Short mmCIF file of N, CA and C in Angstrom, two decimals:
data_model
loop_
_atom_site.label_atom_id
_atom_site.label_comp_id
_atom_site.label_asym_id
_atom_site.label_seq_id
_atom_site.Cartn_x
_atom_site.Cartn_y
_atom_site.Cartn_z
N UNK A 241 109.09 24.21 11.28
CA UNK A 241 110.52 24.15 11.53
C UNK A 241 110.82 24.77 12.89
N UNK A 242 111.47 24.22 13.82
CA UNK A 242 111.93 24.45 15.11
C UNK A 242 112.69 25.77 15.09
N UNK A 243 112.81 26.73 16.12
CA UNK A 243 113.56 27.76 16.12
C UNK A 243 113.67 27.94 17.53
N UNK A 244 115.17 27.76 17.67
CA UNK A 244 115.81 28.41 18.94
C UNK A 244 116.10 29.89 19.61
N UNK A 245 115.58 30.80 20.70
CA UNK A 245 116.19 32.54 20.43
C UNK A 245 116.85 32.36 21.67
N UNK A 246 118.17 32.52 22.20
CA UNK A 246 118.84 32.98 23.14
C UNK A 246 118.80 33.97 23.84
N UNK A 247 118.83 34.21 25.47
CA UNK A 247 119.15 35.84 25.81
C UNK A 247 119.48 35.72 26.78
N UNK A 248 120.40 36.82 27.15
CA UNK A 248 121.27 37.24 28.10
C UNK A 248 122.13 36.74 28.78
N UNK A 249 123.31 36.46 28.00
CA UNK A 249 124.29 36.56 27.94
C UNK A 249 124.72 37.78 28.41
N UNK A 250 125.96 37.96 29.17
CA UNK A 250 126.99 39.23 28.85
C UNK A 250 128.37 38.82 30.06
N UNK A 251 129.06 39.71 30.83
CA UNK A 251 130.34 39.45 30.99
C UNK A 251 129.58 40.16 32.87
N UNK A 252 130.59 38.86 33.44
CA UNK A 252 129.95 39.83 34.90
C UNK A 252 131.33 38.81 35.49
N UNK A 253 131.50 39.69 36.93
CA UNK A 253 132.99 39.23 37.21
C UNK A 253 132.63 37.85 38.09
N UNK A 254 133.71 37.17 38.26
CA UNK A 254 133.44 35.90 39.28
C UNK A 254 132.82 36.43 40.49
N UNK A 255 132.21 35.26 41.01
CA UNK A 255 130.80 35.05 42.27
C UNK A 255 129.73 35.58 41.49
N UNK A 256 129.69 36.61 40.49
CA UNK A 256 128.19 36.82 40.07
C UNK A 256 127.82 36.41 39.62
N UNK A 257 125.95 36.80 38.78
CA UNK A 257 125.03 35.62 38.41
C UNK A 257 124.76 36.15 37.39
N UNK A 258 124.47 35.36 36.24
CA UNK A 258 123.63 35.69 34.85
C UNK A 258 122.18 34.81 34.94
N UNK A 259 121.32 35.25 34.06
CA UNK A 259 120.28 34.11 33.58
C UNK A 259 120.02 34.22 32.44
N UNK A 260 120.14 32.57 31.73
CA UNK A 260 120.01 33.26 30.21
C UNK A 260 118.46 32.48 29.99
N UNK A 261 117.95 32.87 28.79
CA UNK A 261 116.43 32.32 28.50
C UNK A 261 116.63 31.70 27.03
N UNK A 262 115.90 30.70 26.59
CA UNK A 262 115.82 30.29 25.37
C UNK A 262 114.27 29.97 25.45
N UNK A 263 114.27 30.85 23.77
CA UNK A 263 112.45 30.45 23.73
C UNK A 263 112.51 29.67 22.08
N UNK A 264 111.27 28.73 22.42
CA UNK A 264 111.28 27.29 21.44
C UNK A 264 109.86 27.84 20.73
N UNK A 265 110.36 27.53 19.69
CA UNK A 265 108.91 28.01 18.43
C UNK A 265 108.96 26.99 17.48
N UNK A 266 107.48 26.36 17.36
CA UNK A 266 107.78 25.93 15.93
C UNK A 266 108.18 24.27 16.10
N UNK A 267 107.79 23.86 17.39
CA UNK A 267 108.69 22.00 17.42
C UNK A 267 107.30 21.12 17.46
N UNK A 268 107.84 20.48 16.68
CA UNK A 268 106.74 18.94 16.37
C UNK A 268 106.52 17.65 17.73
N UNK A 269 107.59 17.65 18.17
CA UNK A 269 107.93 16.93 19.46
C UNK A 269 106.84 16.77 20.14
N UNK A 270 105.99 15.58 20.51
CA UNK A 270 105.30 16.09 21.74
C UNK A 270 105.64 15.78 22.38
N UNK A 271 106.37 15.26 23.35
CA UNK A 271 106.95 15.83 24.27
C UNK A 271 109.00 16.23 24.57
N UNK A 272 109.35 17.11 25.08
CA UNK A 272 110.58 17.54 24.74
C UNK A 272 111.39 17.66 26.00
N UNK A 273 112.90 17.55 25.37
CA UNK A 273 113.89 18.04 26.56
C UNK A 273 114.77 19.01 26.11
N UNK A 274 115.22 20.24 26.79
CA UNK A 274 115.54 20.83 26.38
C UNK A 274 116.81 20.71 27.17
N UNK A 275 118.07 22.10 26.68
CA UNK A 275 119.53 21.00 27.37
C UNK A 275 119.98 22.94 26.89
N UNK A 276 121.39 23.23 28.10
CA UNK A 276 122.41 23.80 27.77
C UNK A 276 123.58 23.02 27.28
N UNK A 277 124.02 23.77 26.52
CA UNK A 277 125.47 22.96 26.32
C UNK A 277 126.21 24.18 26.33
N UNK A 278 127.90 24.33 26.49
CA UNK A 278 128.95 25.90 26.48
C UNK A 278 129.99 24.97 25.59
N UNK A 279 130.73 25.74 25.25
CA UNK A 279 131.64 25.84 24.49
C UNK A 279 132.69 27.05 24.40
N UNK A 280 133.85 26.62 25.59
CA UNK A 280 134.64 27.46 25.99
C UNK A 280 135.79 27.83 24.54
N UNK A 281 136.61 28.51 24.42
CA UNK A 281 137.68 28.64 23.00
C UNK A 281 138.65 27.46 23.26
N UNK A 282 138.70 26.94 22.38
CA UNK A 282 139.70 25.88 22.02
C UNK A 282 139.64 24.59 22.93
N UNK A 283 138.30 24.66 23.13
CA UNK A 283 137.40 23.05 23.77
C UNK A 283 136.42 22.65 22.94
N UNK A 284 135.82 21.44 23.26
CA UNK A 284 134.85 20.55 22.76
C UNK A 284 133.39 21.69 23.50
N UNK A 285 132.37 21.33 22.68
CA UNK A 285 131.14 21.90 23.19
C UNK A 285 130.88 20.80 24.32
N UNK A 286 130.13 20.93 25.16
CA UNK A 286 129.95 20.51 26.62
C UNK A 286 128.71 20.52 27.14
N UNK A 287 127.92 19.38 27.35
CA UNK A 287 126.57 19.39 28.21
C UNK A 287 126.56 20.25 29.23
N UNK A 288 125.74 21.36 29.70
CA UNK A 288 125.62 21.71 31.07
C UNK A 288 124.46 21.37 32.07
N UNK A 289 123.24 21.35 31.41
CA UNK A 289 122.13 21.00 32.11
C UNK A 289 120.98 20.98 30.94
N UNK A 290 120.22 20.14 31.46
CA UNK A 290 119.07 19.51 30.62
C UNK A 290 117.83 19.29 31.56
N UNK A 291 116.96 19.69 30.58
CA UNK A 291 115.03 19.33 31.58
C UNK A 291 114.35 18.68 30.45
N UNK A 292 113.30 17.81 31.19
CA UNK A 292 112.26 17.27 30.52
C UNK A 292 110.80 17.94 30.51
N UNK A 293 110.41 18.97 29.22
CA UNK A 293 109.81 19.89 29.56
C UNK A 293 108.30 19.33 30.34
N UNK A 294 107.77 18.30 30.04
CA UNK A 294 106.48 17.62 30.39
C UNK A 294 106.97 17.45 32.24
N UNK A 295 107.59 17.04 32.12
CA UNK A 295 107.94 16.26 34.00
C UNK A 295 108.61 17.19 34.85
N UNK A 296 109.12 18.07 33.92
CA UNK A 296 110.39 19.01 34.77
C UNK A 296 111.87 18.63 35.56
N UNK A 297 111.68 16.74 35.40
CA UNK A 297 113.39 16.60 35.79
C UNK A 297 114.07 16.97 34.86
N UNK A 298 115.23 17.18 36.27
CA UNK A 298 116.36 17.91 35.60
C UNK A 298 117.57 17.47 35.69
N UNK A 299 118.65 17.88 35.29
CA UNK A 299 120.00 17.18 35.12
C UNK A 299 121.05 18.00 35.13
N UNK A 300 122.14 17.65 35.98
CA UNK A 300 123.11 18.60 35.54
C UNK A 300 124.95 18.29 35.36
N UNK A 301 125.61 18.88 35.02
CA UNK A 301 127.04 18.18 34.74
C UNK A 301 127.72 18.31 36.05
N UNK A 302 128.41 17.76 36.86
CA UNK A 302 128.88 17.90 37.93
C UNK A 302 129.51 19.18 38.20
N UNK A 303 130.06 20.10 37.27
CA UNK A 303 130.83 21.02 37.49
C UNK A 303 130.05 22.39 37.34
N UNK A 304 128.96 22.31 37.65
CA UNK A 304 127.64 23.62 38.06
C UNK A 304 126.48 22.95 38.95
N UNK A 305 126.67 21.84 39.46
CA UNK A 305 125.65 21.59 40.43
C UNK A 305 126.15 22.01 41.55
N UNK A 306 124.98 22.82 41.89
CA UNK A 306 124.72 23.58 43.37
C UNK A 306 124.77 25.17 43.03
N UNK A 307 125.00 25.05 41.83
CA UNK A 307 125.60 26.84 41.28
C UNK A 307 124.44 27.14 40.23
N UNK A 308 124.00 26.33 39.01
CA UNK A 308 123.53 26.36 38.26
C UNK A 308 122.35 26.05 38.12
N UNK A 309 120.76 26.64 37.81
CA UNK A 309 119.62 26.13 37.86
C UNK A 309 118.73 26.22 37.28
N UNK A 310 118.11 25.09 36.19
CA UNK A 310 117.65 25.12 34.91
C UNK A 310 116.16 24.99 35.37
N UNK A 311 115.53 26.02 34.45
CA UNK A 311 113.90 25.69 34.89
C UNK A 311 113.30 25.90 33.60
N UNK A 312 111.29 25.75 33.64
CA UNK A 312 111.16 25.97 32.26
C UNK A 312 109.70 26.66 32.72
N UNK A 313 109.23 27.47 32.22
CA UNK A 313 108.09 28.58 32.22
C UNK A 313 107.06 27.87 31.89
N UNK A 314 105.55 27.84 32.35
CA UNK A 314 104.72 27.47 32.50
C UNK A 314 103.75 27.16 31.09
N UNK A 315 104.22 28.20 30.00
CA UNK A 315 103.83 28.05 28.76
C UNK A 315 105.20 26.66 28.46
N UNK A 316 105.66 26.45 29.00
CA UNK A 316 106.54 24.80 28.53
C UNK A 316 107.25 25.10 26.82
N UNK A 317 107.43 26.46 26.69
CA UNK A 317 107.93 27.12 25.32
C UNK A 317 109.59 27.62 26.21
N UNK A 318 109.73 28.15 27.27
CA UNK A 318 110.78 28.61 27.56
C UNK A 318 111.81 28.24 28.61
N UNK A 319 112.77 28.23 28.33
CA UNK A 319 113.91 27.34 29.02
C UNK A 319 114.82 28.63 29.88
N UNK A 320 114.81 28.52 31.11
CA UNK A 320 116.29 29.45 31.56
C UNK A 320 117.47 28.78 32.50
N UNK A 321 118.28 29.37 32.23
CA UNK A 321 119.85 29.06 33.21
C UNK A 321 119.75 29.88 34.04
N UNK A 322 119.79 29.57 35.41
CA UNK A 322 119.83 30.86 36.01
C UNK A 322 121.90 30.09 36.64
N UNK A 323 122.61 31.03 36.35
CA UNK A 323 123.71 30.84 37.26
C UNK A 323 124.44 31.50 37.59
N UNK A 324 124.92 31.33 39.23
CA UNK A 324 124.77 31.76 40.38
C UNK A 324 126.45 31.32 40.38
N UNK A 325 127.51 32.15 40.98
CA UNK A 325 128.76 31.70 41.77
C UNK A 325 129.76 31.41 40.05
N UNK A 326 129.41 32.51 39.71
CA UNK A 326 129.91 32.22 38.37
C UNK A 326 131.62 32.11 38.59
N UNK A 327 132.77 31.41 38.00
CA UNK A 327 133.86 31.48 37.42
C UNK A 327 134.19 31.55 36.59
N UNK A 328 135.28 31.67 36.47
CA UNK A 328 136.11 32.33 35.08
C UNK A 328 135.99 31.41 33.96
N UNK A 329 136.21 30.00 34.85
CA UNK A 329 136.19 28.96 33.91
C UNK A 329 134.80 28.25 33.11
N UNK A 330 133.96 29.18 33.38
CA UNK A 330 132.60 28.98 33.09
C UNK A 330 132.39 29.78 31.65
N UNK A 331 133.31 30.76 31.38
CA UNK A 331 133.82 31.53 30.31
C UNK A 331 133.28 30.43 29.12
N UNK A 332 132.31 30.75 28.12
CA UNK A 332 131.87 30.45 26.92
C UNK A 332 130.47 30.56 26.39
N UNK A 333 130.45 30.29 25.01
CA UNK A 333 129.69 30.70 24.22
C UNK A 333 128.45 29.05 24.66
N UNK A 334 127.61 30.13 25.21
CA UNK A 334 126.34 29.13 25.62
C UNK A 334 125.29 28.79 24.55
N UNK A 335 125.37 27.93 24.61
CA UNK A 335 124.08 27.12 23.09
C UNK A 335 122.53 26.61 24.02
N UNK A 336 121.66 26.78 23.59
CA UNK A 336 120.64 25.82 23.69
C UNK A 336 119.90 25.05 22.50
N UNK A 337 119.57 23.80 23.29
CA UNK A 337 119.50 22.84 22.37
C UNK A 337 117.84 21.91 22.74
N UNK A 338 117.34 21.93 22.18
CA UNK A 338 116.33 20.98 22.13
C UNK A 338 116.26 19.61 21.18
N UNK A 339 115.22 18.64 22.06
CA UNK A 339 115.52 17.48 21.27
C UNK A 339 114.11 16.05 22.10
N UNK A 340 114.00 15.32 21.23
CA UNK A 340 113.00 14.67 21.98
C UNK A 340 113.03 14.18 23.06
N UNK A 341 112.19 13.87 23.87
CA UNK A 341 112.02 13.49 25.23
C UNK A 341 112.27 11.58 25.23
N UNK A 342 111.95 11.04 24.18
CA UNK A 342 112.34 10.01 23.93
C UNK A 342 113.35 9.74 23.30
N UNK A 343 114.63 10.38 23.13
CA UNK A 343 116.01 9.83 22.17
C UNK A 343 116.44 9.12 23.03
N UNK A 344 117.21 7.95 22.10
CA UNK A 344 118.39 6.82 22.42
C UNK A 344 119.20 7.43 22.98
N UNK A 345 119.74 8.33 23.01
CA UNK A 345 121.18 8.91 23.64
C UNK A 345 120.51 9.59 25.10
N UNK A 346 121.85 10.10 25.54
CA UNK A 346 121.83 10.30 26.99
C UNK A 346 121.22 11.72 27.19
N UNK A 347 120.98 12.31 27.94
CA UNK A 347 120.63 14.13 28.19
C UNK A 347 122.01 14.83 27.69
N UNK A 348 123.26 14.35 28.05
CA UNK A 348 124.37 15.20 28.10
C UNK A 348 125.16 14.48 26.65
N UNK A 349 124.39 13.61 25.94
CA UNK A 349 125.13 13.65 24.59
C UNK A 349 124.35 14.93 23.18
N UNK A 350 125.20 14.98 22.32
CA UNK A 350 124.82 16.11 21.22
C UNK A 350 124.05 15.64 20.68
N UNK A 351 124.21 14.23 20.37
CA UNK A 351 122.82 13.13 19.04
C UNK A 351 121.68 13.44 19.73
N UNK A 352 121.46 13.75 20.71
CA UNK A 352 120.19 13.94 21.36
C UNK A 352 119.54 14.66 20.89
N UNK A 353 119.94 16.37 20.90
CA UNK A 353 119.07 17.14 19.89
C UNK A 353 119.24 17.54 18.58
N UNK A 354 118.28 17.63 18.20
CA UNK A 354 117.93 17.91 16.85
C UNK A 354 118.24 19.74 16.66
N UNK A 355 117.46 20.43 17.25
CA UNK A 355 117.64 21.93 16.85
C UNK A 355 118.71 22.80 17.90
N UNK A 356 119.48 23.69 17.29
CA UNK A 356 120.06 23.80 18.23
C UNK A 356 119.80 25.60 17.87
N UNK A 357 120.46 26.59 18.90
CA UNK A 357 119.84 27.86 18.70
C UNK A 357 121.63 28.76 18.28
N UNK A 358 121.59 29.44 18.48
CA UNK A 358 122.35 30.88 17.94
C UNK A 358 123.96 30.74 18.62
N UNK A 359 123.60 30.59 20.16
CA UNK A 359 124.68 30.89 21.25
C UNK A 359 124.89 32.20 21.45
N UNK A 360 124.71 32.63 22.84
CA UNK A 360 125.30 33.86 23.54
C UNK A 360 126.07 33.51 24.35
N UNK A 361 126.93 34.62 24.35
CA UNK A 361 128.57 34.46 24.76
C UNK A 361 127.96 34.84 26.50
N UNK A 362 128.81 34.24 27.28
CA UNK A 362 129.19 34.60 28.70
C UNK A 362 130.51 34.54 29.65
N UNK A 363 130.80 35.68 29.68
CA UNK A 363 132.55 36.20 29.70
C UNK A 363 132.53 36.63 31.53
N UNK A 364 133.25 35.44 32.11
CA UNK A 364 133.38 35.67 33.86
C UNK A 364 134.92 36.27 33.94
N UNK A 365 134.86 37.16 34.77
CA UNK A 365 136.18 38.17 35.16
C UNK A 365 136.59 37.52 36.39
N UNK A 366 137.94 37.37 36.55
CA UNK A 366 139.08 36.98 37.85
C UNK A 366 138.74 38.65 38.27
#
């Protein structure tokens, strides 16, 4: 059974940077993509960026490219966000999500993955 762990999250004021990590245990997949999605209060959850852990492309939603930068650790088990030029409006509860490297759906749709992890919150200050 797949298991998602989140980390680091926390609250840092606008222009600064967080990086969060998600580590993958436990997936049948051979080969995988792994994906942020946020979910600000009283919005829809939201693609942010997605990798293909075998190839390493990557993907991102227009509204964190150039700011935001998804990579994956050499054991191909761990996923991070690193982001950079943070805003306020970036404010939400961050999910990671894994899912096969071959699904019908797009990188930035939800049907895509299958497991999804915990969510840690990330709170940007004006």
């Amino acid at each position: 059974q797949g298991h998602l762990v989140e980390s680091g999250g926390g609250s840092v004021q606008a222009g600064g940077s967080l990086r969060l990590s998600c580590a993958a245990t436990g997936y049948t997949y051979s080969s995988k993509i792994m994906a942020w999605f946020r979910q600000a209060p009283g919005k829809e959850r939201e693609a942010v960026a997605a990798i293909y852990i075998n190839g390493g492309t990557a993907n991102y939603a227009d509204f964190v490219k150039g700011r935001f930068t998804i990579s994956r650790d050499n054991d191909m088990n761990t996923v991070t966000l690193q982001m950079n030029s943070l805003k306020p409006e970036d404010t939400a509860v961050y999910y990671c999500a894994a899912g096969s490297a071959y699904g019908l759906f797009g990188w930035s749709s939800e049907r895509r993955y299958g497991y999804w992890g915990q969510g840690t919150r990330v709170t940007v200050s004006s």
